[in-house]
């Protein structure tokens, strides 16, 4: 069984004063049996060095270096202490036109520098209503996840776009259907497919986390809004620690 993972994505939120939230979490969950990851804005990553939690970036460029103003390479993230990087979040796919091919190239850059890629995928509301969720997931999995993916370098985050930051959450049956589908595809394609972690993301809170973590093939969560405050994220981490 892979270790479960509670991952927090701070997005474009947080200043140095907010680093105390990370310290609080590290103290409270010092002996945790689950992995805890915080992905703060890039300028804060170096200040997180020394924390006992895992720290990650929210994106990286596919190239190692070069003329890419404003971008950050995977090597730069690793250099300041990151061990994970979120790739292909729906906000990056929408705001920055990231395609599956770009997501795969960025993931390979992450692997090359020893980072674990948290590769995000998920359907829009239109796609769900059209009944195409599983085929959308298939296309994203095939195009975004490199052939060299393995349990140590890849985490899949299933995040229905319509559930992110909206307070809307799929039913447990809907989550179960997609996670089982992702698992079957991973097992069919990768030798370590059974061990690759699959996170659920989209409006996870302390109140719904215990039920979500009871769904088969949910190995943790990728959490946005509720990861910003230690008290809120701690409730979710505790639910994951207590899940079977
Ligand atoms: C996310 O941004 O990955 C996310 C899941 O956000 P929220 O938890 O706020 O819905």
PDB file of C-alpha atoms and ligand atoms in Angstrom:
ATOM      1  CA  UNK A   1       0.000   0.000   0.000  1.00  0.00           C
ATOM      2  CA  UNK A   2       1.466   3.415  -0.934  1.00  0.00           C
ATOM      3  CA  UNK A   3       1.516   6.048   1.796  1.00  0.00           C
ATOM      4  CA  UNK A   4      -1.470   8.338   1.595  1.00  0.00           C
ATOM      5  CA  UNK A   5      -0.912  11.956   0.640  1.00  0.00           C
ATOM      6  CA  UNK A   6      -2.574  15.170   1.797  1.00  0.00           C
ATOM      7  CA  UNK A   7      -1.489  17.901  -0.616  1.00  0.00           C
ATOM      8  CA  UNK A   8      -2.255  21.601  -0.213  1.00  0.00           C
ATOM      9  CA  UNK A   9      -2.191  23.987  -3.154  1.00  0.00           C
ATOM     10  CA  UNK A  10      -1.996  27.569  -1.936  1.00  0.00           C
ATOM     11  CA  UNK A  11      -2.307  28.924  -5.490  1.00  0.00           C
ATOM     12  CA  UNK A  12      -1.544  32.685  -5.585  1.00  0.00           C
ATOM     13  CA  UNK A  13      -2.183  33.136  -1.868  1.00  0.00           C
ATOM     14  CA  UNK A  14       0.226  33.611   0.999  1.00  0.00           C
ATOM     15  CA  UNK A  15       2.997  35.902   2.177  1.00  0.00           C
ATOM     16  CA  UNK A  16       5.915  35.198   4.512  1.00  0.00           C
ATOM     17  CA  UNK A  17       3.647  35.903   7.493  1.00  0.00           C
ATOM     18  CA  UNK A  18       1.585  32.877   6.494  1.00  0.00           C
ATOM     19  CA  UNK A  19       4.509  30.478   6.868  1.00  0.00           C
ATOM     20  CA  UNK A  20       3.451  29.995  10.488  1.00  0.00           C
ATOM     21  CA  UNK A  21       0.561  27.897   9.127  1.00  0.00           C
ATOM     22  CA  UNK A  22       3.132  25.419   7.785  1.00  0.00           C
ATOM     23  CA  UNK A  23       5.049  25.392  11.077  1.00  0.00           C
ATOM     24  CA  UNK A  24       1.818  24.701  12.964  1.00  0.00           C
ATOM     25  CA  UNK A  25       0.950  21.792  10.672  1.00  0.00           C
ATOM     26  CA  UNK A  26       4.445  20.336  10.962  1.00  0.00           C
ATOM     27  CA  UNK A  27       4.231  20.422  14.762  1.00  0.00           C
ATOM     28  CA  UNK A  28       0.731  18.954  14.916  1.00  0.00           C
ATOM     29  CA  UNK A  29       1.422  16.127  12.495  1.00  0.00           C
ATOM     30  CA  UNK A  30       5.050  15.438  13.368  1.00  0.00           C
ATOM     31  CA  UNK A  31       4.532  11.672  13.623  1.00  0.00           C
ATOM     32  CA  UNK A  32       1.995  11.360  10.851  1.00  0.00           C
ATOM     33  CA  UNK A  33       1.600   8.098   8.994  1.00  0.00           C
ATOM     34  CA  UNK A  34       0.581  10.016   5.868  1.00  0.00           C
ATOM     35  CA  UNK A  35       2.645  12.262   3.606  1.00  0.00           C
ATOM     36  CA  UNK A  36       1.824  15.957   3.909  1.00  0.00           C
ATOM     37  CA  UNK A  37       2.683  18.314   1.070  1.00  0.00           C
ATOM     38  CA  UNK A  38       2.293  22.079   0.860  1.00  0.00           C
ATOM     39  CA  UNK A  39       2.695  23.865  -2.460  1.00  0.00           C
ATOM     40  CA  UNK A  40       3.052  27.562  -1.581  1.00  0.00           C
ATOM     41  CA  UNK A  41       3.691  30.340  -4.107  1.00  0.00           C
ATOM     42  CA  UNK A  42       7.204  30.002  -5.535  1.00  0.00           C
ATOM     43  CA  UNK A  43       8.730  32.976  -3.631  1.00  0.00           C
ATOM     44  CA  UNK A  44       7.993  31.205  -0.331  1.00  0.00           C
ATOM     45  CA  UNK A  45       9.511  27.820  -1.159  1.00  0.00           C
ATOM     46  CA  UNK A  46      13.075  28.607  -0.086  1.00  0.00           C
ATOM     47  CA  UNK A  47      11.801  29.869   3.284  1.00  0.00           C
ATOM     48  CA  UNK A  48      10.221  26.451   3.908  1.00  0.00           C
ATOM     49  CA  UNK A  49      13.596  24.693   4.012  1.00  0.00           C
ATOM     50  CA  UNK A  50      13.935  22.763   7.242  1.00  0.00           C
ATOM     51  CA  UNK A  51      10.235  22.016   7.647  1.00  0.00           C
ATOM     52  CA  UNK A  52       9.376  18.360   8.186  1.00  0.00           C
ATOM     53  CA  UNK A  53       6.569  18.567   5.621  1.00  0.00           C
ATOM     54  CA  UNK A  54       7.076  17.992   1.911  1.00  0.00           C
ATOM     55  CA  UNK A  55       7.197  21.201  -0.112  1.00  0.00           C
ATOM     56  CA  UNK A  56       6.276  21.531  -3.767  1.00  0.00           C
ATOM     57  CA  UNK A  57       5.959  23.957  -6.632  1.00  0.00           C
ATOM     58  CA  UNK A  58       2.697  24.704  -8.420  1.00  0.00           C
ATOM     59  CA  UNK A  59       4.165  24.487 -11.935  1.00  0.00           C
ATOM     60  CA  UNK A  60       7.484  24.195 -13.728  1.00  0.00           C
ATOM     61  CA  UNK A  61       8.761  24.816 -17.237  1.00  0.00           C
ATOM     62  CA  UNK A  62       9.650  21.883 -19.469  1.00  0.00           C
ATOM     63  CA  UNK A  63      13.129  23.276 -20.162  1.00  0.00           C
ATOM     64  CA  UNK A  64      16.042  23.223 -17.728  1.00  0.00           C
ATOM     65  CA  UNK A  65      16.945  26.871 -18.356  1.00  0.00           C
ATOM     66  CA  UNK A  66      16.743  29.523 -21.054  1.00  0.00           C
ATOM     67  CA  UNK A  67      14.902  32.543 -22.366  1.00  0.00           C
ATOM     68  CA  UNK A  68      11.521  31.982 -20.700  1.00  0.00           C
ATOM     69  CA  UNK A  69      10.775  35.159 -18.770  1.00  0.00           C
ATOM     70  CA  UNK A  70       8.774  34.571 -15.632  1.00  0.00           C
ATOM     71  CA  UNK A  71       9.040  30.795 -15.730  1.00  0.00           C
ATOM     72  CA  UNK A  72      10.662  28.457 -13.206  1.00  0.00           C
ATOM     73  CA  UNK A  73      12.454  25.207 -13.995  1.00  0.00           C
ATOM     74  CA  UNK A  74      12.051  21.953 -12.084  1.00  0.00           C
ATOM     75  CA  UNK A  75      15.738  22.154 -11.192  1.00  0.00           C
ATOM     76  CA  UNK A  76      15.193  25.574  -9.597  1.00  0.00           C
ATOM     77  CA  UNK A  77      12.370  24.167  -7.477  1.00  0.00           C
ATOM     78  CA  UNK A  78      14.516  21.242  -6.356  1.00  0.00           C
ATOM     79  CA  UNK A  79      17.403  23.617  -5.636  1.00  0.00           C
ATOM     80  CA  UNK A  80      15.348  25.469  -3.004  1.00  0.00           C
ATOM     81  CA  UNK A  81      14.006  22.326  -1.357  1.00  0.00           C
ATOM     82  CA  UNK A  82      10.918  21.261  -3.304  1.00  0.00           C
ATOM     83  CA  UNK A  83      10.344  17.540  -3.689  1.00  0.00           C
ATOM     84  CA  UNK A  84       7.048  17.665  -5.585  1.00  0.00           C
ATOM     85  CA  UNK A  85       5.516  19.840  -8.289  1.00  0.00           C
ATOM     86  CA  UNK A  86       1.891  20.175  -9.374  1.00  0.00           C
ATOM     87  CA  UNK A  87       1.615  19.905 -13.155  1.00  0.00           C
ATOM     88  CA  UNK A  88      -1.367  20.578 -15.406  1.00  0.00           C
ATOM     89  CA  UNK A  89      -3.706  22.063 -12.815  1.00  0.00           C
ATOM     90  CA  UNK A  90      -6.945  23.030 -14.572  1.00  0.00           C
ATOM     91  CA  UNK A  91      -6.241  26.701 -13.816  1.00  0.00           C
ATOM     92  CA  UNK A  92      -2.954  26.418 -15.732  1.00  0.00           C
ATOM     93  CA  UNK A  93      -4.608  24.469 -18.523  1.00  0.00           C
ATOM     94  CA  UNK A  94      -7.274  27.218 -18.787  1.00  0.00           C
ATOM     95  CA  UNK A  95      -5.242  30.368 -18.019  1.00  0.00           C
ATOM     96  CA  UNK A  96      -2.048  29.394 -19.831  1.00  0.00           C
ATOM     97  CA  UNK A  97      -3.321  27.117 -22.592  1.00  0.00           C
ATOM     98  CA  UNK A  98      -1.446  24.081 -21.298  1.00  0.00           C
ATOM     99  CA  UNK A  99      -2.131  21.046 -23.459  1.00  0.00           C
ATOM    100  CA  UNK A 100      -1.679  17.393 -22.535  1.00  0.00           C
ATOM    101  CA  UNK A 101       1.604  17.403 -24.486  1.00  0.00           C
ATOM    102  CA  UNK A 102       2.903  20.374 -22.487  1.00  0.00           C
ATOM    103  CA  UNK A 103       1.845  18.695 -19.245  1.00  0.00           C
ATOM    104  CA  UNK A 104       3.709  15.520 -20.256  1.00  0.00           C
ATOM    105  CA  UNK A 105       6.852  17.512 -21.148  1.00  0.00           C
ATOM    106  CA  UNK A 106       6.749  19.343 -17.817  1.00  0.00           C
ATOM    107  CA  UNK A 107       6.282  16.048 -15.989  1.00  0.00           C
ATOM    108  CA  UNK A 108       9.356  14.622 -17.716  1.00  0.00           C
ATOM    109  CA  UNK A 109      11.303  17.705 -16.627  1.00  0.00           C
ATOM    110  CA  UNK A 110      10.154  17.047 -13.072  1.00  0.00           C
ATOM    111  CA  UNK A 111      11.284  13.395 -13.263  1.00  0.00           C
ATOM    112  CA  UNK A 112      14.659  14.407 -14.679  1.00  0.00           C
ATOM    113  CA  UNK A 113      15.394  16.491 -11.611  1.00  0.00           C
ATOM    114  CA  UNK A 114      14.023  14.016  -9.075  1.00  0.00           C
ATOM    115  CA  UNK A 115      10.742  15.759  -8.316  1.00  0.00           C
ATOM    116  CA  UNK A 116       7.480  13.860  -7.975  1.00  0.00           C
ATOM    117  CA  UNK A 117       4.889  15.222 -10.406  1.00  0.00           C
ATOM    118  CA  UNK A 118       1.312  15.638  -9.197  1.00  0.00           C
ATOM    119  CA  UNK A 119      -0.395  15.443 -12.591  1.00  0.00           C
ATOM    120  CA  UNK A 120      -3.909  16.920 -12.589  1.00  0.00           C
ATOM    121  CA  UNK A 121      -6.808  15.905 -14.759  1.00  0.00           C
ATOM    122  CA  UNK A 122     -10.560  16.237 -14.676  1.00  0.00           C
ATOM    123  CA  UNK A 123     -13.626  16.995 -16.731  1.00  0.00           C
ATOM    124  CA  UNK A 124     -15.528  20.263 -17.103  1.00  0.00           C
ATOM    125  CA  UNK A 125     -19.226  20.509 -16.209  1.00  0.00           C
ATOM    126  CA  UNK A 126     -20.147  20.432 -19.901  1.00  0.00           C
ATOM    127  CA  UNK A 127     -18.160  17.236 -20.374  1.00  0.00           C
ATOM    128  CA  UNK A 128     -19.774  15.602 -17.343  1.00  0.00           C
ATOM    129  CA  UNK A 129     -23.253  16.592 -18.499  1.00  0.00           C
ATOM    130  CA  UNK A 130     -22.485  15.260 -21.969  1.00  0.00           C
ATOM    131  CA  UNK A 131     -21.549  11.910 -20.428  1.00  0.00           C
ATOM    132  CA  UNK A 132     -17.964  12.058 -21.675  1.00  0.00           C
ATOM    133  CA  UNK A 133     -16.142  12.131 -18.323  1.00  0.00           C
ATOM    134  CA  UNK A 134     -14.372   8.793 -18.674  1.00  0.00           C
ATOM    135  CA  UNK A 135     -13.255   9.412 -22.237  1.00  0.00           C
ATOM    136  CA  UNK A 136     -11.939  12.859 -21.243  1.00  0.00           C
ATOM    137  CA  UNK A 137      -9.993  11.196 -18.433  1.00  0.00           C
ATOM    138  CA  UNK A 138      -8.636   8.590 -20.864  1.00  0.00           C
ATOM    139  CA  UNK A 139      -7.422  11.276 -23.260  1.00  0.00           C
ATOM    140  CA  UNK A 140      -5.785  13.275 -20.475  1.00  0.00           C
ATOM    141  CA  UNK A 141      -4.150  10.217 -18.936  1.00  0.00           C
ATOM    142  CA  UNK A 142      -2.799   9.065 -22.284  1.00  0.00           C
ATOM    143  CA  UNK A 143      -1.514  12.496 -23.257  1.00  0.00           C
ATOM    144  CA  UNK A 144      -0.369  13.990 -19.949  1.00  0.00           C
ATOM    145  CA  UNK A 145       1.313  11.090 -18.169  1.00  0.00           C
ATOM    146  CA  UNK A 146       4.715  10.115 -19.614  1.00  0.00           C
ATOM    147  CA  UNK A 147       5.586   6.482 -20.336  1.00  0.00           C
ATOM    148  CA  UNK A 148       8.291   6.693 -17.655  1.00  0.00           C
ATOM    149  CA  UNK A 149       5.754   7.348 -14.892  1.00  0.00           C
ATOM    150  CA  UNK A 150       6.180   5.175 -11.802  1.00  0.00           C
ATOM    151  CA  UNK A 151       4.951   5.108  -8.222  1.00  0.00           C
ATOM    152  CA  UNK A 152       7.884   7.139  -6.872  1.00  0.00           C
ATOM    153  CA  UNK A 153       7.684   9.945  -9.430  1.00  0.00           C
ATOM    154  CA  UNK A 154       3.985  10.346 -10.199  1.00  0.00           C
ATOM    155  CA  UNK A 155       0.793  11.124  -8.318  1.00  0.00           C
ATOM    156  CA  UNK A 156      -2.460  11.515 -10.268  1.00  0.00           C
ATOM    157  CA  UNK A 157      -4.934  14.123  -9.021  1.00  0.00           C
ATOM    158  CA  UNK A 158      -8.500  13.718 -10.256  1.00  0.00           C
ATOM    159  CA  UNK A 159     -10.043  17.175 -10.015  1.00  0.00           C
ATOM    160  CA  UNK A 160     -13.400  17.760 -11.697  1.00  0.00           C
ATOM    161  CA  UNK A 161     -13.055  21.348 -12.914  1.00  0.00           C
ATOM    162  CA  UNK A 162     -16.595  22.169 -11.791  1.00  0.00           C
ATOM    163  CA  UNK A 163     -15.772  21.142  -8.208  1.00  0.00           C
ATOM    164  CA  UNK A 164     -12.679  23.331  -7.795  1.00  0.00           C
ATOM    165  CA  UNK A 165     -13.315  26.276  -5.513  1.00  0.00           C
ATOM    166  CA  UNK A 166     -17.078  26.005  -5.990  1.00  0.00           C
ATOM    167  CA  UNK A 167     -18.210  24.105  -2.899  1.00  0.00           C
ATOM    168  CA  UNK A 168     -19.735  21.514  -5.258  1.00  0.00           C
ATOM    169  CA  UNK A 169     -18.526  17.957  -4.781  1.00  0.00           C
ATOM    170  CA  UNK A 170     -19.310  14.907  -6.917  1.00  0.00           C
ATOM    171  CA  UNK A 171     -21.254  12.119  -5.262  1.00  0.00           C
ATOM    172  CA  UNK A 172     -19.188   9.368  -3.668  1.00  0.00           C
ATOM    173  CA  UNK A 173     -20.342   7.045  -6.459  1.00  0.00           C
ATOM    174  CA  UNK A 174     -19.085   9.497  -9.073  1.00  0.00           C
ATOM    175  CA  UNK A 175     -15.715   9.754  -7.336  1.00  0.00           C
ATOM    176  CA  UNK A 176     -15.567   5.960  -7.012  1.00  0.00           C
ATOM    177  CA  UNK A 177     -16.329   5.455 -10.692  1.00  0.00           C
ATOM    178  CA  UNK A 178     -13.588   7.789 -11.903  1.00  0.00           C
ATOM    179  CA  UNK A 179     -10.955   6.614  -9.420  1.00  0.00           C
ATOM    180  CA  UNK A 180     -11.591   2.952 -10.274  1.00  0.00           C
ATOM    181  CA  UNK A 181     -11.355   3.845 -13.946  1.00  0.00           C
ATOM    182  CA  UNK A 182      -8.064   5.701 -13.467  1.00  0.00           C
ATOM    183  CA  UNK A 183      -6.687   2.766 -11.457  1.00  0.00           C
ATOM    184  CA  UNK A 184      -7.584   0.302 -14.188  1.00  0.00           C
ATOM    185  CA  UNK A 185      -5.891   2.441 -16.823  1.00  0.00           C
ATOM    186  CA  UNK A 186      -2.753   2.875 -14.671  1.00  0.00           C
ATOM    187  CA  UNK A 187      -2.548  -0.865 -13.997  1.00  0.00           C
ATOM    188  CA  UNK A 188      -2.964  -1.636 -17.702  1.00  0.00           C
ATOM    189  CA  UNK A 189      -0.217   0.788 -18.749  1.00  0.00           C
ATOM    190  CA  UNK A 190       2.386   0.889 -15.984  1.00  0.00           C
ATOM    191  CA  UNK A 191       4.131  -1.907 -14.108  1.00  0.00           C
ATOM    192  CA  UNK A 192       3.649   0.099 -10.886  1.00  0.00           C
ATOM    193  CA  UNK A 193       0.115   1.220 -11.751  1.00  0.00           C
ATOM    194  CA  UNK A 194      -1.382  -0.442  -8.688  1.00  0.00           C
ATOM    195  CA  UNK A 195       0.929   1.545  -6.415  1.00  0.00           C
ATOM    196  CA  UNK A 196       0.595   4.997  -8.008  1.00  0.00           C
ATOM    197  CA  UNK A 197      -1.350   7.324  -5.742  1.00  0.00           C
ATOM    198  CA  UNK A 198      -4.607   8.831  -6.991  1.00  0.00           C
ATOM    199  CA  UNK A 199      -5.810  11.941  -5.170  1.00  0.00           C
ATOM    200  CA  UNK A 200      -9.252  13.464  -5.277  1.00  0.00           C
ATOM    201  CA  UNK A 201      -9.411  17.284  -5.503  1.00  0.00           C
ATOM    202  CA  UNK A 202     -12.303  19.744  -5.539  1.00  0.00           C
ATOM    203  CA  UNK A 203     -13.880  21.460  -2.519  1.00  0.00           C
ATOM    204  CA  UNK A 204     -12.498  18.991   0.023  1.00  0.00           C
ATOM    205  CA  UNK A 205     -13.157  20.142   3.604  1.00  0.00           C
ATOM    206  CA  UNK A 206     -12.954  18.661   7.061  1.00  0.00           C
ATOM    207  CA  UNK A 207     -16.666  17.866   6.902  1.00  0.00           C
ATOM    208  CA  UNK A 208     -16.618  15.839   3.663  1.00  0.00           C
ATOM    209  CA  UNK A 209     -13.089  14.410   3.892  1.00  0.00           C
ATOM    210  CA  UNK A 210     -13.923  11.283   5.965  1.00  0.00           C
ATOM    211  CA  UNK A 211     -16.501  10.109   3.415  1.00  0.00           C
ATOM    212  CA  UNK A 212     -14.269  10.897   0.432  1.00  0.00           C
ATOM    213  CA  UNK A 213     -11.328   9.048   2.007  1.00  0.00           C
ATOM    214  CA  UNK A 214     -13.557   5.988   2.406  1.00  0.00           C
ATOM    215  CA  UNK A 215     -13.935   5.673  -1.366  1.00  0.00           C
ATOM    216  CA  UNK A 216     -11.820   2.886  -2.917  1.00  0.00           C
ATOM    217  CA  UNK A 217      -8.716   4.074  -4.806  1.00  0.00           C
ATOM    218  CA  UNK A 218      -8.760   7.510  -3.146  1.00  0.00           C
ATOM    219  CA  UNK A 219      -5.230   7.716  -1.759  1.00  0.00           C
ATOM    220  CA  UNK A 220      -5.501  11.265  -0.464  1.00  0.00           C
ATOM    221  CA  UNK A 221      -6.550  14.731  -1.555  1.00  0.00           C
ATOM    222  CA  UNK A 222      -5.329  17.798  -3.381  1.00  0.00           C
ATOM    223  CA  UNK A 223      -6.792  20.714  -1.464  1.00  0.00           C
ATOM    224  CA  UNK A 224      -6.968  24.386  -2.414  1.00  0.00           C
ATOM    225  CA  UNK A 225      -8.911  26.784  -0.187  1.00  0.00           C
ATOM    226  CA  UNK A 226      -8.997  24.539   2.885  1.00  0.00           C
ATOM    227  CA  UNK A 227      -5.192  24.164   2.885  1.00  0.00           C
ATOM    228  CA  UNK A 228      -4.530  27.830   3.612  1.00  0.00           C
ATOM    229  CA  UNK A 229      -5.250  27.644   7.337  1.00  0.00           C
ATOM    230  CA  UNK A 230      -3.525  25.063   9.514  1.00  0.00           C
ATOM    231  CA  UNK A 231      -6.721  24.368  11.480  1.00  0.00           C
ATOM    232  CA  UNK A 232      -8.720  23.608   8.330  1.00  0.00           C
ATOM    233  CA  UNK A 233      -6.049  21.510   6.649  1.00  0.00           C
ATOM    234  CA  UNK A 234      -5.301  19.699   9.882  1.00  0.00           C
ATOM    235  CA  UNK A 235      -8.895  18.410  10.000  1.00  0.00           C
ATOM    236  CA  UNK A 236      -8.460  16.952   6.515  1.00  0.00           C
ATOM    237  CA  UNK A 237      -5.069  15.443   7.379  1.00  0.00           C
ATOM    238  CA  UNK A 238      -6.559  13.880  10.504  1.00  0.00           C
ATOM    239  CA  UNK A 239      -9.389  12.378   8.442  1.00  0.00           C
ATOM    240  CA  UNK A 240      -6.791  10.879   6.102  1.00  0.00           C
ATOM    241  CA  UNK A 241      -4.741   9.558   9.026  1.00  0.00           C
ATOM    242  CA  UNK A 242      -7.870   7.898  10.409  1.00  0.00           C
ATOM    243  CA  UNK A 243      -8.989   6.416   7.092  1.00  0.00           C
ATOM    244  CA  UNK A 244      -8.435   2.727   6.387  1.00  0.00           C
TER     245      UNK A 244
HETATM  246  C1  LIG B   1      -7.388  22.878  -6.279  1.00  0.00           C
HETATM  247  O1  LIG B   1      -7.158  24.012  -6.629  1.00  0.00           O
HETATM  248  O2  LIG B   1      -6.639  21.967  -6.644  1.00  0.00           O
HETATM  249  C2  LIG B   1      -8.555  22.635  -5.442  1.00  0.00           C
HETATM  250  C3  LIG B   1      -8.941  21.407  -5.275  1.00  0.00           C
HETATM  251  O3  LIG B   1      -9.169  23.730  -4.891  1.00  0.00           O
HETATM  252  P1  LIG B   1     -10.368  23.719  -3.795  1.00  0.00           P
HETATM  253  O4  LIG B   1      -9.987  22.704  -2.745  1.00  0.00           O
HETATM  254  O5  LIG B   1     -10.382  25.112  -3.250  1.00  0.00           O
HETATM  255  O6  LIG B   1     -11.601  23.332  -4.508  1.00  0.00           O
END
